[in-house]
Tab-separated table of C-alpha atoms in Angstrom:
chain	number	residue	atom	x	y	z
A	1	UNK	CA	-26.787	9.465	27.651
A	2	UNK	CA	-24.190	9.113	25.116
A	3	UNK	CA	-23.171	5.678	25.676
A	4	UNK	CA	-26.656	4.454	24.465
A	5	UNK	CA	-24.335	3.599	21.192
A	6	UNK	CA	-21.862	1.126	21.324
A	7	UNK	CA	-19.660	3.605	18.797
A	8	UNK	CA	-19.160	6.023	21.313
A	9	UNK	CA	-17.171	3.619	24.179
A	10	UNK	CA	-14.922	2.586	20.845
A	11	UNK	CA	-12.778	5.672	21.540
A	12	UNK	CA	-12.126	5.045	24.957
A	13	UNK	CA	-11.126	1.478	24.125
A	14	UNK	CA	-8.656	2.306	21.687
A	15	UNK	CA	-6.757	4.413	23.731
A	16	UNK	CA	-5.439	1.894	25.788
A	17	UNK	CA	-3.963	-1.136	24.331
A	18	UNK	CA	-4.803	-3.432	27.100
A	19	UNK	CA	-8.264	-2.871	27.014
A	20	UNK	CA	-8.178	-3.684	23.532
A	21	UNK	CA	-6.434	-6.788	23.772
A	22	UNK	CA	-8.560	-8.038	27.257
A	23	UNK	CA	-12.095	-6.743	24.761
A	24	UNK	CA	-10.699	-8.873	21.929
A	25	UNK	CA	-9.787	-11.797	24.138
A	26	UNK	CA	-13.385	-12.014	26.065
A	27	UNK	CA	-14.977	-11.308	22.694
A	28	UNK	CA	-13.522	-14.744	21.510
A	29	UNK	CA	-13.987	-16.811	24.543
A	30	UNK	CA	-18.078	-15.592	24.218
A	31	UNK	CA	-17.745	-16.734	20.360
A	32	UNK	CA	-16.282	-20.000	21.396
A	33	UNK	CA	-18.576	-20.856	24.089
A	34	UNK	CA	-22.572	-20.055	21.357
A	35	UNK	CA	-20.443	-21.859	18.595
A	36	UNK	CA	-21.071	-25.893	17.853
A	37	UNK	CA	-17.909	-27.454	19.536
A	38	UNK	CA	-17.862	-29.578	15.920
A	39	UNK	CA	-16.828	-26.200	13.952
A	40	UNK	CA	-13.132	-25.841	15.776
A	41	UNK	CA	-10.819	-28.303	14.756
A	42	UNK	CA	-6.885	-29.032	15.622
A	43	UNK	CA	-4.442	-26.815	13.663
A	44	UNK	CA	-2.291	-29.507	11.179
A	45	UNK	CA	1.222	-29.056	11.349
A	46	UNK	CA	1.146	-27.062	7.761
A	47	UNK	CA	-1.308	-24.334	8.732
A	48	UNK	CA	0.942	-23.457	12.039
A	49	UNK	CA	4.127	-23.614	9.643
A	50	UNK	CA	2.095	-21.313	7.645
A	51	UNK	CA	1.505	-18.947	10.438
A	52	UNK	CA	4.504	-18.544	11.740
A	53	UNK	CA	5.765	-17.982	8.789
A	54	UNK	CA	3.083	-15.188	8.149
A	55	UNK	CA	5.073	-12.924	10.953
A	56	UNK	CA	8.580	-13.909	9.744
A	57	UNK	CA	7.593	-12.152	6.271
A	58	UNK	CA	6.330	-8.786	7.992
A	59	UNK	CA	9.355	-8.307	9.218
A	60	UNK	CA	11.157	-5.273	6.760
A	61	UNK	CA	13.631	-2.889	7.106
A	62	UNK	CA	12.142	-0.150	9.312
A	63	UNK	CA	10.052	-2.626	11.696
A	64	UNK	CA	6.918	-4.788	10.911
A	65	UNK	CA	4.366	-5.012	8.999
A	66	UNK	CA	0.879	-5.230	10.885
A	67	UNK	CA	-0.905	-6.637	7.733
A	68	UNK	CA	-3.531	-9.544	8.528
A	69	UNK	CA	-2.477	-13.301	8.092
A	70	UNK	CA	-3.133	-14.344	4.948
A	71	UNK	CA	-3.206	-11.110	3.587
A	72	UNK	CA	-0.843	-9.613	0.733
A	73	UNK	CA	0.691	-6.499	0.991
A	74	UNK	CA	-1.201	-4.290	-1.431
A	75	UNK	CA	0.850	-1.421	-1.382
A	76	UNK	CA	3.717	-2.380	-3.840
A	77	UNK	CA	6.436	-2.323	-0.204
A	78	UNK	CA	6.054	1.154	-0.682
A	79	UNK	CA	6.196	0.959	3.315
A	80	UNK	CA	6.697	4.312	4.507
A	81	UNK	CA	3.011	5.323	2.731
A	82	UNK	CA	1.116	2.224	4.512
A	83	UNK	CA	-1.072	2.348	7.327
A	84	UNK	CA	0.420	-1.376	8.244
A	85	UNK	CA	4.191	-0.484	8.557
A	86	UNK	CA	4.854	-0.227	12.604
A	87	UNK	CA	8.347	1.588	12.945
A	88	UNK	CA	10.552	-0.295	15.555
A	89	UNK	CA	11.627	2.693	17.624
A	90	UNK	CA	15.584	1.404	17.029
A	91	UNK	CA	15.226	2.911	13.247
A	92	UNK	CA	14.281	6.358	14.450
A	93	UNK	CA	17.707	7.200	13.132
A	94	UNK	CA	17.031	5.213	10.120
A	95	UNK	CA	13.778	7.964	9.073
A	96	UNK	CA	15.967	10.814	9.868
A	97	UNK	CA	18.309	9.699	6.920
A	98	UNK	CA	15.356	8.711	4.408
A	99	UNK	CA	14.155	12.374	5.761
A	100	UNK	CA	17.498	13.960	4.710
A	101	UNK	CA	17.569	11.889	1.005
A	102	UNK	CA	13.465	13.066	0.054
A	103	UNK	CA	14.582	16.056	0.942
A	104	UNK	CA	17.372	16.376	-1.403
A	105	UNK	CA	15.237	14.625	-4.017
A	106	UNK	CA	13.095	17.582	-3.792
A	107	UNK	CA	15.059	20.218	-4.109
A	108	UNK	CA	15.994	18.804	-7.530
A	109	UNK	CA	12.380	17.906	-8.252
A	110	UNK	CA	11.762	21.818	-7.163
A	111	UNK	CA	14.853	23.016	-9.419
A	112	UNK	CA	13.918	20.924	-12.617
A	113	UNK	CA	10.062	21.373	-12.208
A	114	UNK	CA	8.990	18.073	-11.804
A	115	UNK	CA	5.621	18.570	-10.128
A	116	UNK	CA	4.811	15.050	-10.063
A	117	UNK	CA	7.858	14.395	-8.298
A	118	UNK	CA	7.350	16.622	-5.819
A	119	UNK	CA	3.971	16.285	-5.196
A	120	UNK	CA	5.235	12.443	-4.058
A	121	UNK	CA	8.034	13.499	-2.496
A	122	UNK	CA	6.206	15.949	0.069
A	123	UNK	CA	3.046	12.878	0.435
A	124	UNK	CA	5.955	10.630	1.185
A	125	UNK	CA	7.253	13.102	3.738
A	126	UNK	CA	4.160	13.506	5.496
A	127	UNK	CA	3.698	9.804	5.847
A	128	UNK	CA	7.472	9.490	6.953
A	129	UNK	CA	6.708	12.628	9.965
A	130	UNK	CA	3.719	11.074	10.747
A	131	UNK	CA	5.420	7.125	11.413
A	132	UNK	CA	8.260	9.055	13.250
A	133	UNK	CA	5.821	11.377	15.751
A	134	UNK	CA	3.334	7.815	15.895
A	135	UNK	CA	6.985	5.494	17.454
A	136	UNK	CA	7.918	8.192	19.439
A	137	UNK	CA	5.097	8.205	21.510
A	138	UNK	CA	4.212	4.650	21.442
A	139	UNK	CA	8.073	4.505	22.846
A	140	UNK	CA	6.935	6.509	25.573
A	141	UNK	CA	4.335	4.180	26.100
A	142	UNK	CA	4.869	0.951	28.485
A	143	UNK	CA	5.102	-2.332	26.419
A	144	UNK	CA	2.043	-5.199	26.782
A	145	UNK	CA	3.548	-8.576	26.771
A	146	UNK	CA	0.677	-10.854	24.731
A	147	UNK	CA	2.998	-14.011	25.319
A	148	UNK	CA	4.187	-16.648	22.234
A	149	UNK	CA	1.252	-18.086	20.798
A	150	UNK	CA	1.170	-22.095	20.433
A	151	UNK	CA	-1.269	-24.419	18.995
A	152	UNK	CA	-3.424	-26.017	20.671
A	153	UNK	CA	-3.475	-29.822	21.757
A	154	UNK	CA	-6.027	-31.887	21.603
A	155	UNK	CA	-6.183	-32.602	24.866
A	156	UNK	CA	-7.008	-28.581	25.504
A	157	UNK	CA	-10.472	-28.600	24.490
C-alpha cells in the first residue's frame, strides 16, 4: 500500500541511472505528443552554438560541472563545496593533494587560532571526502552511453 504516492517509487528510480534516463525520456515523448505541434520550433544555428557551448564551460579542473543550461554558477567556482561539481574519477589523485594542502592550512589555522579558518577548512574537507567516496563508487558503477545530441531537422517532425 505504499506506492499509493508517487514519492515513494522516486527512490527506487534514482538508484539506477537508466531508469532515470528511460523515465525522463518517455516523460518527454508524452509532453510532446498533448502539446500543440505549433509550440516546437527548429533550433537556429545560434541557440545550438549556444548549447554546445553551455557544456564546453562546465568543464573545470576536477571534472564537470552538472549545472543546468543557461544557468550561472552561483557558487563563486568554489567547486569542491557545490552540489554540481561531478569529479572525473582520473583526478582522484588530484583530491588527495587538495586533501594534503587543507590539511596543512589547518594546522596553522589550529596553531594561530583562526576559528573562522578552520571552521572552513574542516566544511571544505567534508565536501572534498564526500566528492571522493561519491566518484569512487560511481567508478564502480558501469557507464550509460546517452549518445551525442544533434538538432533536429526539419524534416524530423
Amino acid at each position: 500500500m505504499g506506492h499509493l504516492d508517487v514519492q515513494t517509487t522516486r527512490g527506487y528510480v534514482a538508484v539506477f541511472d537508466e531508469d532515470v534516463i528511460r523515465h525522463y525520456q518517455d516523460f518527454l515523448h508524452h509532453r510532446r505528443e498533448v502539446r500543440p505541434e505549433g509550440e516546437y520550433r527548429d533550433t537556429t544555428d545560434q541557440e545550438w552554438d549556444e548549447f554546445e557551448e553551455h557544456f564546453d564551460r562546465r568543464k573545470v579542473e576536477l571534472g564537470s560541472c552538472g549545472r543546468p543550461y543557461g544557468t550561472p554558477c552561483q557558487h563563486e567556482h568554489a567547486c569542491i563545496r557545490c552540489p554540481m561539481l561531478h569529479i572525473n574519477p582520473k583526478m582522484l589523485d588530484r583530491l588527495e593533494e587538495l586533501e594534503t594542502d587543507l590539511l596543512a592550512r589547518l594546522r596553522r589555522a589550529d596553531e594561530e587560532n583562526w576559528l573562522g579558518e578552520v571552521e572552513g577548512i574542516n566544511l571544505t574537507l567534508t565536501f572534498l571526502r564526500a566528492k571522493r567516496e561519491e566518484t569512487q563508487r560511481r567508478a564502480r558503477r558501469p557507464a550509460v552511453d546517452l549518445g551525442i545530441p544533434t538538432a533536429r531537422k526539419k524534416e524530423d517532425h
